[in-house]
Amino acid sequence: MSISSWFKWNEPYHRLMKRSPTDMVVETLMMELSWQIKQAEKMQRQREDESRRIKTGVDYSWLVSHPHHSYDVTPGARLELEEVCSKINPSYCGPVVLRFRQLIEEYEPDVQEVVQLFRFVLMDATERMKEDQETRKLIRQWSKKRTVEHPSIPKEGYSTGGTDLLALHQCSDHWNDSSLFLMRPTTMCHPHT
């Protein structure tokens, strides 16, 4: 028996180490949703108190105790949201949280609308992820195609778009592709001596 098993404070750290990045993303996003729902409930209560105060002209807020009724996401909707959260890449988790907070601040939704807004942000993020993957795929294909067609060009030349690429183009005997001039039309190549 190891000594570390005697100490309970050590246990959560080991559980954190065993969790996958996907689980961490799901937990982070669902915790953000829960927190935003609680904040929306608090804001809604404050708006109700303020409207009641305006109607009656008297402030009884010190006397009134609020019933603690909280909005709960249905189990089916929660599972659906967790499934969509699991599709979010860990690198997109932070931007998703920021976008969600931005929309909450901008629209100040009611409690019931928070879940719909969260779903919208998640769907938007998955669409962006797909677009980014398609873009990376096209860049890889284009890079491979250009490398096969023109093996004398280093791969770095395309990513930088620098003078080396133009020098190769203008100074090389076997190049006839004039489309490379469109990359930097004002740069002139001086023959190497």
Phi, psi and omega in degrees: 000132182274155181291327183297337179288343178285333185263117181286336181295338181281339186296310181300326179299317180292324177295323178296322182291334183274345184283146180278160177301326179297317178298321179295319179296313181300313181296317180298312182292321179289326175294322177297318177299313180300316180296317180294326177296316179297320178295320178295321176298316179298315179296321180295318177298319179296320178295318178297317178298317181295317179293323177295320179295320179291318180295314185272335182078001182235142180262103177254020185298330179290340183264333186276131171252131183279131173294138183272077175257119181249150179281128179247137174284134180297150181303321179295316179294323179297316178297319178298316179295320178297323178295317179293321177299325181292342179275350181281128178292140180306328180289344178265353185299311180300310178299327177295315179298315181298317180295318179298314179296321179298315180292323177299315180294321183289315187263341184045064185287159171289168184302317182293334182276345183298317181295320179295320178295320178297315179299318178300314181297319179296316180295320178297318179295319179294324177295317179296321178298317179297316179297318179296320178295319178296319179297314178298322179296316179294322179296316178298317180297316181295319180296316179296318181297315181292326179292321179290318181290321184230079185294344181281350180272126175291148181301327182295332182301325181283324183286329182269330183064030189274186182294330180302321179295318178291322178297317176300319183291312187281330187262351183272145182286322191267012181259130176231005184279106182278354182292340180290339178293337180292340182292316180213083188291339185271350182275132179253145179261131176253127182301140179283139181257000000 
